[in-house]
Coordinates of C-alpha atoms in Angstrom, one line a residue:
M160 CA -33.5 44.1 -66.3
R161 CA -34.6 40.7 -67.4
N162 CA -35.8 40.4 -71.0
E163 CA -38.1 37.7 -72.2
N164 CA -37.0 38.2 -75.8
Q165 CA -33.7 36.4 -75.7
N166 CA -32.1 35.4 -79.0
P167 CA -29.0 33.2 -78.2
G168 CA -26.7 32.3 -81.0
T169 CA -23.2 31.7 -82.3
L170 CA -20.5 34.1 -83.4
P171 CA -17.5 33.4 -85.6
P172 CA -13.9 33.3 -84.3
G173 CA -12.1 36.6 -84.0
L174 CA -11.1 39.5 -81.8
Y175 CA -14.0 41.0 -79.8
Y176 CA -14.6 43.7 -77.3
V177 CA -16.7 42.3 -74.4
G178 CA -18.4 44.8 -72.2
D179 CA -21.0 47.6 -72.3
L180 CA -21.2 48.4 -76.1
C181 CA -22.1 52.0 -75.4
Y182 CA -18.4 52.6 -74.6
L183 CA -17.2 51.7 -78.0
P184 CA -16.2 54.7 -80.2
E185 CA -18.4 55.9 -83.0
E186 CA -15.8 54.8 -85.6
V187 CA -16.4 51.2 -84.5
I188 CA -20.2 50.9 -84.1
G189 CA -21.5 54.2 -85.6
D190 CA -24.1 56.4 -83.9
W191 CA -25.1 54.8 -80.6
S192 CA -28.7 55.9 -80.8
E193 CA -29.0 54.4 -84.2
F194 CA -27.2 51.2 -83.0
C195 CA -29.8 50.9 -80.2
N196 CA -32.5 50.3 -82.8
H197 CA -31.4 46.6 -82.7
F198 CA -32.4 46.4 -79.1
Y199 CA -35.5 48.7 -79.2
P200 CA -37.0 48.1 -82.6
E201 CA -40.0 50.4 -83.5
D202 CA -43.3 48.7 -82.8
K203 CA -41.7 45.5 -81.5
P204 CA -40.8 44.3 -78.0
E205 CA -37.3 45.0 -76.6
Q206 CA -34.7 42.5 -77.9
S207 CA -31.4 41.0 -76.8
G208 CA -29.2 38.3 -78.1
V209 CA -27.2 37.9 -81.3
F210 CA -27.7 40.5 -84.1
T211 CA -26.2 41.5 -87.4
D212 CA -25.5 45.2 -87.9
K213 CA -26.0 47.2 -91.1
N214 CA -22.4 46.4 -92.1
G215 CA -23.0 42.6 -91.8
K216 CA -21.1 42.2 -88.6
K217 CA -22.5 39.7 -86.2
F218 CA -22.5 40.7 -82.5
A219 CA -24.3 39.9 -79.2
N220 CA -25.9 42.1 -76.6
F221 CA -27.8 41.0 -73.5
N222 CA -29.5 42.9 -70.7
T223 CA -28.0 42.6 -67.3
F224 CA -30.3 41.2 -64.6
Y225 CA -30.6 44.5 -62.6
G226 CA -29.5 47.1 -65.1
D227 CA -26.4 49.4 -64.5
G228 CA -23.6 48.7 -62.2
L229 CA -20.3 46.9 -61.8
F230 CA -20.1 43.2 -62.6
E231 CA -17.4 40.5 -62.5
D232 CA -16.6 37.5 -64.7
L233 CA -15.2 34.2 -63.4
D234 CA -11.6 35.6 -63.7
E235 CA -12.7 38.6 -61.5
D236 CA -12.4 41.1 -64.4
V237 CA -14.7 44.0 -63.8
Y238 CA -17.3 45.3 -66.3
Y239 CA -18.7 48.8 -65.9
V240 CA -22.3 49.0 -67.2
D241 CA -24.2 52.2 -68.0
S242 CA -26.6 51.0 -70.7
G243 CA -28.0 48.1 -68.7
S244 CA -26.4 45.5 -71.0
I245 CA -23.2 43.6 -71.8
G246 CA -22.3 42.4 -75.2
C247 CA -19.5 41.5 -77.6
Y248 CA -18.6 43.2 -80.8
P249 CA -15.9 42.3 -83.4
I250 CA -13.0 44.7 -83.5
E251 CA -9.9 44.9 -85.7
S252 CA -7.4 45.7 -83.0
S253 CA -7.3 46.0 -79.2
E254 CA -6.3 49.7 -79.5
L255 CA -9.9 50.4 -80.7
A256 CA -11.2 49.5 -77.2
Q257 CA -8.4 50.6 -74.9
D258 CA -10.6 53.2 -73.1
C259 CA -13.8 51.2 -73.1
D260 CA -14.0 49.6 -69.6
G261 CA -14.3 46.1 -70.8
Q262 CA -12.1 43.3 -72.1
V263 CA -10.7 42.4 -75.5
V264 CA -11.0 38.7 -76.1
A265 CA -9.6 36.6 -79.0
F266 CA -11.9 33.7 -79.7
E267 CA -10.1 31.0 -81.7
E268 CA -13.2 29.1 -82.6
E269 CA -16.9 29.8 -83.2
F270 CA -18.6 30.5 -79.8
D271 CA -22.0 30.6 -78.2
C272 CA -23.6 33.7 -76.6
E273 CA -26.5 33.3 -74.2
Y274 CA -28.3 34.7 -71.2
L275 CA -29.0 32.3 -68.3
E276 CA -32.0 32.5 -66.0
D277 CA -29.8 33.4 -63.0
G278 CA -28.5 36.6 -64.7
T279 CA -25.3 35.1 -66.1
I280 CA -24.3 36.4 -69.5
R281 CA -22.2 33.7 -71.3
I282 CA -20.0 34.9 -74.2
G283 CA -18.0 31.9 -75.2
F284 CA -15.8 31.0 -72.2
V285 CA -16.5 34.4 -70.6
E286 CA -19.2 34.2 -67.9
I287 CA -20.4 37.4 -66.2
Y288 CA -22.9 37.1 -63.4
T289 CA -25.1 40.2 -63.4
G290 CA -27.2 39.5 -60.3
Y291 CA -26.3 41.4 -57.1
N292 CA -26.2 38.4 -54.8
D293 CA -24.2 35.2 -54.7
G294 CA -27.1 32.8 -55.1
D295 CA -27.4 32.3 -51.3
G296 CA -28.9 35.8 -50.8
D297 CA -25.6 37.4 -49.7
W298 CA -24.8 40.7 -51.5
V299 CA -21.7 40.7 -53.6
E300 CA -19.6 43.9 -53.3
I301 CA -17.2 44.7 -56.2
E302 CA -14.5 47.3 -55.5
E303 CA -14.3 50.0 -58.1
E304 CA -10.9 50.0 -59.7
D305 CA -9.2 51.9 -62.5
A306 CA -10.5 50.3 -65.7
E307 CA -7.9 48.6 -67.8
V308 CA -8.8 46.7 -71.0
T309 CA -6.8 43.5 -71.3
L310 CA -6.4 41.2 -74.2
T311 CA -7.3 37.6 -73.4
E312 CA -6.4 34.8 -75.8
A313 CA -8.6 31.7 -75.7
S314 CA -5.5 29.5 -75.2
E315 CA -4.7 31.4 -72.0
V316 CA -8.0 30.6 -70.4
S317 CA -8.5 27.4 -68.5
Q318 CA -11.9 26.0 -69.3

């Protein structure tokens, strides 16, 4: 689902869950249906990008190009999507996201979050292509695997 109302921005350094935010537990983001008001505000067009929640936490959420499915980042980590979107949300410890079908990433510096026209969601150094073909028109197949949340330190990633 492409969204014309993209609001790219920058988030502060810290520990973040990257994946479908609908998987985060209520004690982290609160009530999911209330949380969705950021993306579907009353009497306004659908939104995606960088937001600030009611507790003052900055986070990002972008629609995937085609909605729900399995998507990979450049490191071949798999992201399961049921809300049609992928985002990042600050968390206090990786244990809070251990059953969330995404990745826990430690960003050492401020980082950009944006959606690219080809369907790539870029969250700092994490790039997740959400289109279903490889750019040459060939379908990409991602094998389903047991989801395991891993902690990625920025210093471990080659940029």
